[in-house]
C-alpha positions as MATLAB code, in Angstrom:
seq = 'KDGDRYAAGEAEYEWRLRNNLRLDANETAASLFEYGRTKVEESRGLLIEVAREVAGRRGLRLDWSGPAASLLSVRRVMDDLSREYPKSDAEMFATYRRKALDLVEYARRHGMFGLPESYRLEIVPTPPMLESTLEAAYYPAPAFKPSGIGRFYLTAAHGDLGVLKENNIHAVADLCAHEGFPGHDWQYQFMRQKARSIGSVRWLTPGAVEDSSSMWEDSMSSEGWALYAEQLVGEPQPGAPGGFYTPEERLYQLKWQVLRDARVRLDTGLHTGRMSFDEAVAYYLENVEFLPDACAGAAHDPVRAAACNGARRAIYRYSKWPTQAITYHLGKRDILALRDQVRRIQGERFSLRAFHERFLSAGTIPAGYFREHLLAEAQQH';
ca = [
     -25.802  -40.184  -57.990;
     -25.146  -36.529  -58.923;
     -28.808  -35.707  -58.313;
     -30.198  -38.586  -60.401;
     -33.935  -38.210  -59.893;
     -34.442  -41.967  -60.083;
     -32.309  -42.983  -57.073;
     -34.239  -44.094  -53.972;
     -31.085  -43.854  -51.851;
     -29.196  -46.485  -49.901;
     -31.036  -46.032  -46.586;
     -34.481  -46.351  -48.192;
     -33.359  -49.308  -50.280;
     -31.962  -51.120  -47.226;
     -35.217  -50.537  -45.340;
     -37.163  -52.208  -48.131;
     -34.822  -55.198  -48.211;
     -35.439  -55.846  -44.505;
     -39.070  -54.876  -44.020;
     -40.713  -55.657  -47.351;
     -38.711  -58.460  -48.915;
     -37.720  -60.097  -45.616;
     -34.057  -60.539  -46.536;
     -31.461  -61.404  -43.909;
     -29.437  -58.550  -42.443;
     -26.254  -59.802  -44.123;
     -27.748  -59.104  -47.574;
     -27.161  -55.431  -48.216;
     -27.464  -53.324  -51.344;
     -23.669  -53.409  -51.638;
     -23.461  -57.204  -51.324;
     -26.343  -57.692  -53.772;
     -24.619  -55.407  -56.282;
     -21.596  -57.751  -56.308;
     -23.733  -60.887  -56.063;
     -25.569  -59.852  -59.234;
     -22.290  -59.613  -61.110;
     -21.218  -63.144  -60.109;
     -24.607  -64.645  -61.015;
     -24.508  -62.977  -64.442;
     -21.102  -64.555  -65.065;
     -22.319  -68.006  -63.965;
     -25.441  -67.906  -66.156;
     -23.514  -66.552  -69.137;
     -21.240  -69.592  -68.874;
     -24.267  -71.898  -69.148;
     -25.617  -69.822  -72.020;
     -22.365  -70.107  -73.953;
     -22.371  -73.910  -73.535;
     -25.874  -74.205  -74.980;
     -25.120  -71.688  -77.746;
     -22.163  -73.827  -78.837;
     -24.458  -76.863  -79.001;
     -27.043  -74.958  -81.051;
     -24.347  -73.611  -83.377;
     -23.181  -77.171  -84.013;
     -26.738  -78.324  -84.718;
     -27.154  -75.524  -87.260;
     -23.739  -75.863  -88.907;
     -22.500  -72.457  -87.758;
     -18.734  -72.018  -87.525;
     -18.075  -69.440  -84.828;
     -15.283  -68.262  -82.549;
     -15.456  -69.598  -78.973;
     -11.833  -68.827  -78.071;
     -12.527  -66.468  -75.141;
     -15.285  -64.719  -73.185;
     -15.620  -61.695  -75.486;
     -15.533  -63.769  -78.687;
     -17.973  -66.285  -77.192;
     -20.534  -63.621  -76.328;
     -20.352  -62.245  -79.867;
     -20.910  -65.799  -81.109;
     -23.916  -66.192  -78.812;
     -25.394  -63.125  -80.467;
     -24.720  -64.557  -83.915;
     -26.516  -67.760  -82.940;
     -29.503  -65.718  -81.763;
     -29.454  -63.673  -84.963;
     -29.555  -66.937  -86.917;
     -32.492  -68.206  -84.851;
     -34.322  -64.908  -85.302;
     -34.660  -65.618  -89.031;
     -37.465  -68.047  -88.106;
     -39.925  -65.395  -87.029;
     -43.696  -64.857  -87.388;
     -44.552  -62.684  -90.374;
     -47.494  -60.908  -88.747;
     -49.106  -60.269  -85.391;
     -51.753  -62.889  -86.161;
     -49.051  -65.494  -86.741;
     -47.179  -64.382  -83.613;
     -50.237  -64.750  -81.383;
     -51.088  -68.129  -82.925;
     -47.530  -69.337  -82.196;
     -47.776  -68.278  -78.549;
     -51.166  -69.924  -78.097;
     -49.944  -73.233  -79.554;
     -46.863  -73.263  -77.358;
     -48.900  -72.469  -74.238;
     -51.159  -75.442  -74.953;
     -48.103  -77.641  -75.530;
     -46.817  -76.725  -72.063;
     -50.139  -77.635  -70.459;
     -50.230  -80.996  -72.218;
     -46.604  -81.671  -71.264;
     -47.461  -81.084  -67.595;
     -50.533  -83.316  -67.842;
     -48.497  -86.075  -69.454;
     -45.924  -86.031  -66.670;
     -48.346  -85.487  -63.769;
     -46.563  -82.308  -62.689;
     -49.658  -80.571  -61.279;
     -53.269  -81.356  -60.437;
     -54.695  -79.592  -63.470;
     -58.496  -79.410  -63.776;
     -59.885  -80.430  -67.150;
     -61.445  -76.997  -67.471;
     -58.082  -75.196  -67.281;
     -57.514  -72.728  -70.097;
     -55.339  -69.691  -70.733;
     -56.055  -66.499  -72.653;
     -53.295  -64.704  -74.579;
     -54.550  -61.311  -75.707;
     -53.075  -58.073  -77.114;
     -51.776  -55.586  -74.571;
     -54.192  -52.643  -74.205;
     -52.894  -49.629  -76.190;
     -52.371  -47.484  -73.083;
     -49.901  -50.045  -71.689;
     -47.991  -50.834  -74.882;
     -45.261  -48.259  -74.254;
     -44.218  -49.915  -70.979;
     -44.962  -53.623  -71.501;
     -43.713  -56.275  -73.883;
     -45.675  -58.946  -72.030;
     -47.455  -59.116  -68.670;
     -50.005  -61.111  -66.699;
     -53.110  -59.743  -65.025;
     -55.034  -62.291  -62.927;
     -58.778  -62.715  -62.636;
     -60.367  -61.306  -59.442;
     -58.860  -63.257  -56.563;
     -61.990  -64.148  -54.621;
     -64.380  -65.028  -57.422;
     -64.842  -68.712  -58.318;
     -64.872  -68.002  -62.045;
     -62.923  -65.798  -64.402;
     -59.852  -66.112  -66.574;
     -56.562  -64.290  -66.123;
     -55.008  -62.537  -69.091;
     -51.553  -62.992  -70.526;
     -50.949  -59.697  -72.329;
     -48.609  -59.771  -75.319;
     -47.720  -56.513  -77.054;
     -48.306  -56.574  -80.802;
     -45.417  -55.828  -83.172;
     -47.501  -53.588  -85.474;
     -45.213  -54.544  -88.347;
     -41.945  -53.827  -86.504;
     -39.511  -56.384  -87.954;
     -37.202  -56.201  -84.941;
     -40.028  -57.068  -82.540;
     -41.205  -59.940  -84.740;
     -37.664  -61.328  -84.778;
     -37.413  -61.007  -80.996;
     -40.545  -63.176  -80.859;
     -39.124  -65.873  -83.129;
     -40.416  -69.432  -82.755;
     -37.570  -70.429  -80.418;
     -38.111  -67.525  -78.005;
     -41.792  -68.254  -77.361;
     -41.639  -71.216  -74.954;
     -39.858  -69.456  -72.114;
     -42.232  -66.478  -72.067;
     -45.239  -68.817  -72.166;
     -43.866  -70.693  -69.152;
     -43.365  -67.427  -67.243;
     -46.552  -65.489  -67.972;
     -48.817  -68.450  -68.641;
     -48.311  -72.030  -67.546;
     -46.948  -73.091  -65.107;
     -46.002  -69.511  -64.181;
     -48.299  -66.649  -63.278;
     -51.553  -68.014  -64.638;
     -51.287  -71.369  -62.909;
     -50.141  -69.814  -59.614;
     -53.173  -67.546  -59.379;
     -55.621  -70.157  -60.627;
     -54.287  -72.615  -58.021;
     -54.594  -70.020  -55.260;
     -58.159  -69.298  -56.233;
     -58.902  -72.992  -55.635;
     -57.455  -72.512  -52.124;
     -59.010  -69.087  -51.467;
     -60.767  -70.204  -48.276;
     -57.529  -71.329  -46.667;
     -55.384  -68.358  -47.754;
     -55.913  -65.347  -45.492;
     -57.016  -62.227  -47.345;
     -53.945  -60.236  -46.283;
     -51.699  -62.948  -47.749;
     -52.894  -62.192  -51.265;
     -51.458  -58.703  -50.898;
     -51.856  -57.072  -54.343;
     -51.611  -59.982  -56.781;
     -50.734  -58.864  -60.252;
     -50.582  -55.186  -59.422;
     -47.481  -53.387  -60.594;
     -48.272  -49.767  -61.275;
     -50.191  -49.276  -57.998;
     -48.728  -51.839  -55.591;
     -48.925  -50.530  -52.038;
     -47.258  -53.695  -50.737;
     -43.900  -52.478  -52.064;
     -43.185  -55.633  -54.061;
     -43.734  -58.135  -51.244;
     -46.118  -59.986  -53.558;
     -43.486  -59.937  -56.300;
     -41.061  -62.113  -54.292;
     -43.567  -64.942  -54.534;
     -45.293  -64.256  -57.847;
     -42.282  -63.264  -59.951;
     -40.076  -65.735  -58.112;
     -42.526  -68.504  -58.970;
     -42.785  -67.436  -62.620;
     -39.001  -67.423  -63.035;
     -38.792  -70.769  -61.250;
     -41.441  -72.078  -63.673;
     -39.159  -71.217  -66.613;
     -36.459  -73.466  -65.172;
     -38.873  -76.131  -63.917;
     -40.217  -77.097  -67.335;
     -36.639  -77.550  -68.552;
     -35.771  -80.039  -65.810;
     -35.650  -83.768  -66.660;
     -38.844  -85.808  -66.604;
     -39.343  -89.547  -67.246;
     -39.013  -89.966  -70.999;
     -37.886  -86.344  -71.391;
     -34.283  -86.103  -70.140;
     -33.966  -82.580  -71.557;
     -37.298  -81.405  -70.204;
     -39.743  -79.483  -72.386;
     -37.311  -77.246  -74.241;
     -35.429  -77.858  -77.439;
     -31.778  -76.717  -77.206;
     -32.766  -73.595  -79.148;
     -35.550  -72.831  -76.659;
     -33.225  -73.503  -73.730;
     -30.884  -70.873  -75.150;
     -33.611  -68.271  -74.712;
     -34.511  -69.587  -71.256;
     -30.899  -68.989  -70.226;
     -30.853  -65.580  -71.903;
     -33.757  -64.494  -69.729;
     -32.109  -66.080  -66.706;
     -29.124  -63.815  -67.361;
     -31.517  -60.862  -67.522;
     -32.986  -61.620  -64.079;
     -29.478  -62.049  -62.676;
     -28.479  -58.718  -64.220;
     -31.488  -57.001  -62.661;
     -30.011  -57.591  -59.211;
     -26.973  -55.503  -60.160;
     -28.954  -52.976  -62.185;
     -31.600  -52.250  -59.566;
     -29.215  -51.960  -56.630;
     -26.880  -49.902  -58.812;
     -29.536  -47.467  -59.996;
     -31.048  -46.805  -56.586;
     -27.892  -46.521  -54.517;
     -25.872  -44.358  -56.873;
     -23.556  -47.096  -58.091;
     -24.849  -46.752  -61.681;
     -26.276  -43.904  -63.728;
     -29.212  -44.452  -66.071;
     -26.965  -44.525  -69.146;
     -24.473  -46.874  -67.460;
     -27.331  -49.229  -66.671;
     -28.518  -49.181  -70.312;
     -24.968  -49.957  -71.466;
     -24.645  -52.827  -68.958;
     -27.975  -54.278  -70.116;
     -27.018  -54.171  -73.795;
     -23.612  -55.732  -73.192;
     -24.645  -58.464  -70.745;
     -28.225  -59.316  -71.724;
     -28.515  -58.541  -75.439;
     -24.798  -59.044  -76.277;
     -25.126  -55.969  -78.495;
     -23.050  -53.219  -76.858;
     -23.365  -51.090  -80.024;
     -27.147  -51.484  -80.323;
     -28.114  -47.853  -79.767;
     -25.358  -46.574  -82.065;
     -26.551  -48.880  -84.854;
     -30.289  -48.531  -84.244;
     -30.905  -46.273  -87.242;
     -29.760  -48.905  -89.735;
     -30.744  -52.234  -88.092;
     -34.257  -53.105  -86.829;
     -32.863  -55.785  -84.487;
     -30.483  -53.300  -82.845;
     -33.230  -50.689  -82.711;
     -35.525  -53.144  -80.910;
     -32.727  -54.078  -78.491;
     -31.871  -50.444  -77.756;
     -35.504  -49.466  -77.210;
     -36.099  -52.534  -75.054;
     -33.066  -51.769  -72.896;
     -34.055  -48.156  -72.305;
     -37.630  -49.176  -71.532;
     -36.399  -51.810  -69.054;
     -34.033  -49.457  -67.241;
     -36.739  -46.778  -67.025;
     -39.019  -49.355  -65.405;
     -36.379  -50.401  -62.859;
     -35.569  -46.778  -62.102;
     -39.171  -46.069  -61.128;
     -39.823  -49.173  -58.982;
     -36.980  -49.730  -56.484;
     -36.516  -53.393  -55.397;
     -39.136  -54.829  -57.799;
     -36.575  -55.946  -60.368;
     -34.554  -57.972  -57.846;
     -37.551  -60.020  -56.699;
     -37.469  -62.327  -59.744;
     -34.046  -63.768  -59.008;
     -34.312  -63.635  -55.209;
     -37.794  -65.175  -55.196;
     -36.659  -68.043  -57.425;
     -33.588  -68.515  -55.247;
     -35.854  -68.866  -52.188;
     -37.982  -71.521  -53.889;
     -34.960  -73.566  -54.987;
     -33.411  -73.333  -51.507;
     -36.674  -74.411  -49.877;
     -37.066  -77.265  -52.343;
     -33.575  -78.540  -51.541;
     -34.217  -78.307  -47.795;
     -37.527  -80.162  -48.010;
     -35.960  -82.827  -50.242;
     -33.198  -83.375  -47.680;
     -35.721  -83.629  -44.845;
     -38.083  -86.026  -46.629;
     -35.675  -88.114  -48.670;
     -37.594  -90.779  -50.594;
     -40.903  -89.338  -49.317;
     -40.278  -86.090  -51.233;
     -42.897  -85.227  -53.862;
     -42.237  -82.311  -56.196;
     -45.944  -81.841  -56.835;
     -46.699  -81.791  -53.094;
     -43.921  -79.259  -52.505;
     -45.343  -76.975  -55.185;
     -48.815  -77.190  -53.696;
     -47.530  -76.364  -50.208;
     -45.568  -73.391  -51.526;
     -48.430  -71.986  -53.609;
     -50.893  -72.467  -50.742;
     -48.990  -69.893  -48.691;
     -50.252  -67.064  -50.896;
     -48.234  -64.235  -52.398;
     -45.887  -63.439  -49.534;
     -42.078  -63.735  -49.383;
     -40.829  -67.162  -48.320;
     -39.059  -65.506  -45.384;
     -42.455  -65.211  -43.686;
     -43.352  -68.929  -43.852;
     -40.091  -70.839  -44.414;
     -39.824  -72.263  -40.884;
     -43.465  -73.341  -40.865;
     -43.113  -75.112  -44.198;
     -39.953  -76.926  -43.069;
     -41.603  -78.024  -39.808;
     -44.572  -79.315  -41.803;
     -42.207  -81.227  -44.102;
     -40.776  -83.099  -41.107;
     -44.258  -84.272  -40.126;
     -45.336  -85.588  -43.531;
];
């Protein structure tokens, strides 16, 4: 809009929706822009419910009288939780590694996946050259080698109090589920076990972001799976009616769900002229961080400074990679829709573990390319 150098343009964006992400013709940039708004509102409602529960658990008396007051109260709950933060990078990395192991043991205990005994996960500092663009990321081991360990990169705080508070002990579980287990790391390790049955072209460019020639086709599966994994570990299991998360951890899971919902509106808005860069930053701060004044107050508050910097970094990323940001939500939506369809077809024969294995065995391609095959297979088994 008005010569914004970041905009891909509506025609180019629509072409990518059809030909790269395999979306139906009735899903346009315009419809996704509105769809993103409605999903943000739905997820914020869930977030407010959990925030009220957490506030009660912590003895916080807050105002829940309306949407605006409730969102301010959500932020106050998060500010209260952020007081329980790691005091150094060493402590932060140790916290992440413990939580990642807890997730693996939780999955073993409930038989959620066929985990080999040798399974392990590395969480390592982000290389300095990538620190300015990444808060966390996953880079898999070479796809066709039988050995090797993928790397969950976590960007060090380097003493920044705001960053340490963002990585408080309650915020860790969701990111571990996404980047580590059962998210990216488990997806790629599982696919390596099935490398002989997954055609080479169906790996596309796993893990690549900066140089992806597949135009985010791989992201529909990989980021969709990682976002699905965040929700999956919070679903009820025998003996764990609330899933893996504490209510405080679920609050952060829902916060990041709101973010991925918001990305649908932000990405379509940025690249079709419906939002300027600064409008997108403002939308992010209001609807994801619940700190609309973050940039104005950044000079005097490390939490607001971290939020403002994070928002600008996120919007810059979306502005450079049209359609990548929407793949998280849309990929997860595809998995949930497929899961529901297979469950309806199979009834009592349905196995969640078997469904996951069938989905992951397709490789990193959008579900639109294999949906009908998977559903036909479900009818036969």
